[in-house]
Amino acid sequence: MSSISPDTHSFEPVDVLLIEDDPQHREQIRTAFEQIETDRNVRLHTADSENEAMSFLHPQDGAQSTTRPDLLLLDLTVPDRHGSSLLESITDDDALRPLPVLVLADSESSADVVRCYDANANAYLTKPTSDDKFATFVEAIVCFWVEEALLLPRQRDIHPDSTGGELFPSLFVGCSHRSPRNVTSSPP
């Protein structure tokens, strides 16, 4: 069993694949990622369909993808099929099974929640309804999944100095040291 050096791990970029067909939600999430303060470099890659996502996850010779993501954000309503079906395809694939998948949904339907957890989603999150809430939503994802959780080490598909996606450089060290945004408190 290999160990991960915390110093080495904290400097590796984190690749996030967002599968989202709604251009407005894609832009809100991308903007929120740009504004997040983190001590990790986060590269956000986007796909707007199952086919585009699977091409990224299983690049063919000469494909654009440079690496497999460390984290997948999956919209529940991708155009090719229901997101839970895509989730099942990912968790049925030995190479992709370890990939943490967070389902982003507009629905709070119990049937959708059960179906996604049955397909091994790591989390089922309902999408916020405003830009300022998207910023807080994405910050919470980054705080836990990028800053706190130890993601599985992986082999880069091509040279480690290659870049892909949008690079958001480190701006701040540690989630726990930040003040929460858009939070108001009332006197006791």
Coordinates of C-alpha atoms in Angstrom, one line a residue:
M1 CA 0.0 0.0 0.0
S2 CA 1.5 3.3 -1.0
S3 CA 1.3 6.4 1.2
I4 CA 0.6 9.9 0.1
S5 CA 2.9 12.7 1.2
P6 CA 0.6 15.5 2.4
D7 CA 3.1 18.0 1.0
T8 CA 3.1 16.4 -2.4
H9 CA -0.6 15.8 -2.4
S10 CA -1.5 19.4 -1.6
F11 CA 0.4 20.7 -4.6
E12 CA -1.0 18.4 -7.2
P13 CA -3.8 19.9 -9.3
V14 CA -7.3 18.7 -8.8
D15 CA -9.2 18.0 -12.0
V16 CA -13.0 18.3 -11.8
L17 CA -15.2 17.2 -14.7
L18 CA -18.6 19.0 -14.7
I19 CA -21.3 17.3 -16.9
E20 CA -23.9 19.9 -17.3
D21 CA -26.1 20.6 -20.3
D22 CA -27.6 23.9 -19.1
P23 CA -25.3 26.7 -20.3
Q24 CA -26.4 29.1 -17.5
H25 CA -25.7 26.5 -14.8
R26 CA -22.3 25.7 -16.4
E27 CA -21.4 29.4 -16.4
Q28 CA -22.6 29.9 -12.8
I29 CA -20.5 26.9 -11.7
R30 CA -17.4 27.9 -13.7
T31 CA -17.6 31.5 -12.3
A32 CA -17.9 30.2 -8.8
F33 CA -14.9 28.0 -9.3
E34 CA -12.9 31.0 -10.5
Q35 CA -13.8 32.9 -7.4
I36 CA -13.0 30.2 -4.8
E37 CA -10.0 30.7 -2.7
T38 CA -8.1 27.5 -2.1
D39 CA -4.6 26.2 -1.6
R40 CA -5.0 23.7 -4.4
N41 CA -4.9 24.3 -8.2
V42 CA -8.3 23.3 -9.5
R43 CA -8.9 22.6 -13.2
L44 CA -12.5 22.6 -14.3
H45 CA -13.3 20.6 -17.4
T46 CA -16.9 20.6 -18.8
A47 CA -19.0 18.3 -20.9
D48 CA -22.6 19.0 -22.0
S49 CA -23.6 15.5 -22.9
E50 CA -23.0 11.8 -22.0
N51 CA -21.0 11.3 -25.3
E52 CA -18.7 14.3 -24.5
A53 CA -18.2 13.1 -20.9
M54 CA -17.4 9.5 -22.0
S55 CA -15.0 10.8 -24.6
F56 CA -13.2 12.8 -21.8
L57 CA -13.3 9.8 -19.4
H58 CA -12.1 7.3 -22.1
P59 CA -9.9 9.3 -24.5
Q60 CA -9.1 7.7 -27.8
D61 CA -5.9 8.2 -29.6
G62 CA -5.5 11.9 -30.4
A63 CA -8.3 13.0 -28.1
Q64 CA -8.3 16.3 -26.3
S65 CA -8.4 14.9 -22.8
T66 CA -5.2 15.1 -20.9
T67 CA -6.1 13.3 -17.7
R68 CA -8.9 11.6 -15.8
P69 CA -10.7 13.8 -13.3
D70 CA -10.3 13.5 -9.6
L71 CA -14.0 14.5 -9.0
L72 CA -17.1 14.3 -11.2
L73 CA -20.0 16.7 -10.9
L74 CA -22.9 15.1 -12.7
D75 CA -26.1 17.0 -13.7
L76 CA -29.1 14.6 -13.2
T77 CA -30.7 15.7 -16.5
V78 CA -28.1 15.2 -19.2
P79 CA -29.6 15.2 -22.7
D80 CA -28.5 11.7 -23.9
R81 CA -30.2 9.9 -20.9
H82 CA -31.0 10.3 -17.2
G83 CA -27.9 11.1 -15.2
S84 CA -28.4 8.1 -12.9
S85 CA -28.0 5.9 -16.0
L86 CA -24.7 7.6 -16.8
L87 CA -23.8 7.2 -13.1
E88 CA -24.5 3.5 -13.4
S89 CA -22.2 3.3 -16.5
I90 CA -19.4 5.0 -14.6
T91 CA -19.7 2.8 -11.5
D92 CA -19.9 -0.4 -13.6
D93 CA -16.6 0.6 -15.3
D94 CA -13.7 -0.8 -13.3
A95 CA -11.4 2.0 -14.4
L96 CA -13.9 4.7 -13.4
R97 CA -15.5 3.1 -10.3
P98 CA -13.2 4.9 -7.8
L99 CA -14.1 8.3 -9.2
P100 CA -16.1 10.3 -6.6
V101 CA -19.4 11.4 -8.2
L102 CA -21.5 14.2 -6.9
V103 CA -25.0 14.4 -8.5
L104 CA -26.3 17.9 -9.0
A105 CA -30.1 18.0 -9.4
D106 CA -33.0 20.3 -9.6
S107 CA -35.2 17.6 -8.2
E108 CA -35.7 16.6 -4.6
S109 CA -37.7 13.5 -5.7
S110 CA -37.2 10.6 -3.3
A111 CA -37.1 8.3 -6.3
D112 CA -34.2 10.3 -7.9
V113 CA -32.3 10.3 -4.6
V114 CA -32.7 6.6 -4.1
R115 CA -31.9 5.8 -7.7
C116 CA -28.6 7.8 -7.5
Y117 CA -27.5 6.4 -4.2
D118 CA -28.3 2.9 -5.5
A119 CA -26.0 3.7 -8.4
N120 CA -23.3 4.6 -5.9
A121 CA -23.3 8.4 -6.0
N122 CA -21.1 9.9 -3.3
A123 CA -23.6 12.7 -2.8
Y124 CA -26.9 14.0 -4.1
L125 CA -27.0 17.8 -4.0
T126 CA -29.8 20.1 -5.1
K127 CA -28.7 23.0 -7.3
P128 CA -29.1 26.5 -5.9
T129 CA -31.4 29.0 -7.5
S130 CA -29.2 32.2 -7.5
D131 CA -25.7 33.2 -8.4
D132 CA -24.7 34.1 -4.9
K133 CA -25.9 30.7 -3.7
F134 CA -24.0 29.0 -6.5
A135 CA -20.8 30.6 -5.1
T136 CA -21.5 29.2 -1.6
F137 CA -22.6 25.8 -3.1
V138 CA -19.3 25.4 -5.1
E139 CA -17.3 26.7 -2.1
A140 CA -18.7 24.0 0.1
I141 CA -17.9 21.3 -2.6
V142 CA -14.3 22.6 -2.9
C143 CA -13.9 23.0 0.9
F144 CA -14.7 19.3 1.5
W145 CA -13.8 17.5 -1.7
V146 CA -10.7 19.5 -2.7
E147 CA -9.4 20.8 0.7
E148 CA -10.3 18.1 3.2
A149 CA -11.0 14.8 1.4
L150 CA -8.0 12.7 0.3
L151 CA -8.8 11.8 -3.3
L152 CA -7.3 8.6 -4.7
P153 CA -3.9 9.0 -6.2
R154 CA -3.9 8.3 -9.9
Q155 CA -1.6 8.0 -12.9
R156 CA -1.9 10.9 -15.4
D157 CA -2.9 9.7 -18.8
I158 CA -0.2 11.8 -20.4
H159 CA 2.7 13.9 -19.3
P160 CA 2.2 15.4 -15.8
D161 CA 3.1 18.9 -17.0
S162 CA 0.3 18.9 -19.5
T163 CA -2.6 21.2 -18.8
G164 CA -6.2 20.9 -19.7
G165 CA -9.2 22.8 -18.6
E166 CA -9.1 26.1 -16.9
L167 CA -6.5 26.5 -14.1
F168 CA -7.5 28.4 -11.0
P169 CA -4.3 29.1 -9.1
S170 CA -3.9 29.0 -5.3
L171 CA -5.1 32.1 -3.6
F172 CA -5.6 31.1 0.0
V173 CA -4.6 28.3 2.4
G174 CA -7.2 26.2 4.1
C175 CA -10.9 26.2 4.0
S176 CA -11.3 26.2 7.8
H177 CA -9.5 29.6 8.0
R178 CA -12.1 31.4 5.7
S179 CA -15.1 33.3 6.8
P180 CA -18.3 31.9 5.3
R181 CA -19.7 33.9 2.4
N182 CA -23.2 35.1 2.2
V183 CA -24.0 34.1 5.8
T184 CA -25.7 36.4 8.2
S185 CA -26.1 35.8 11.8
S186 CA -28.7 37.1 14.2
P187 CA -28.1 37.9 17.8
P188 CA -29.1 35.1 20.2

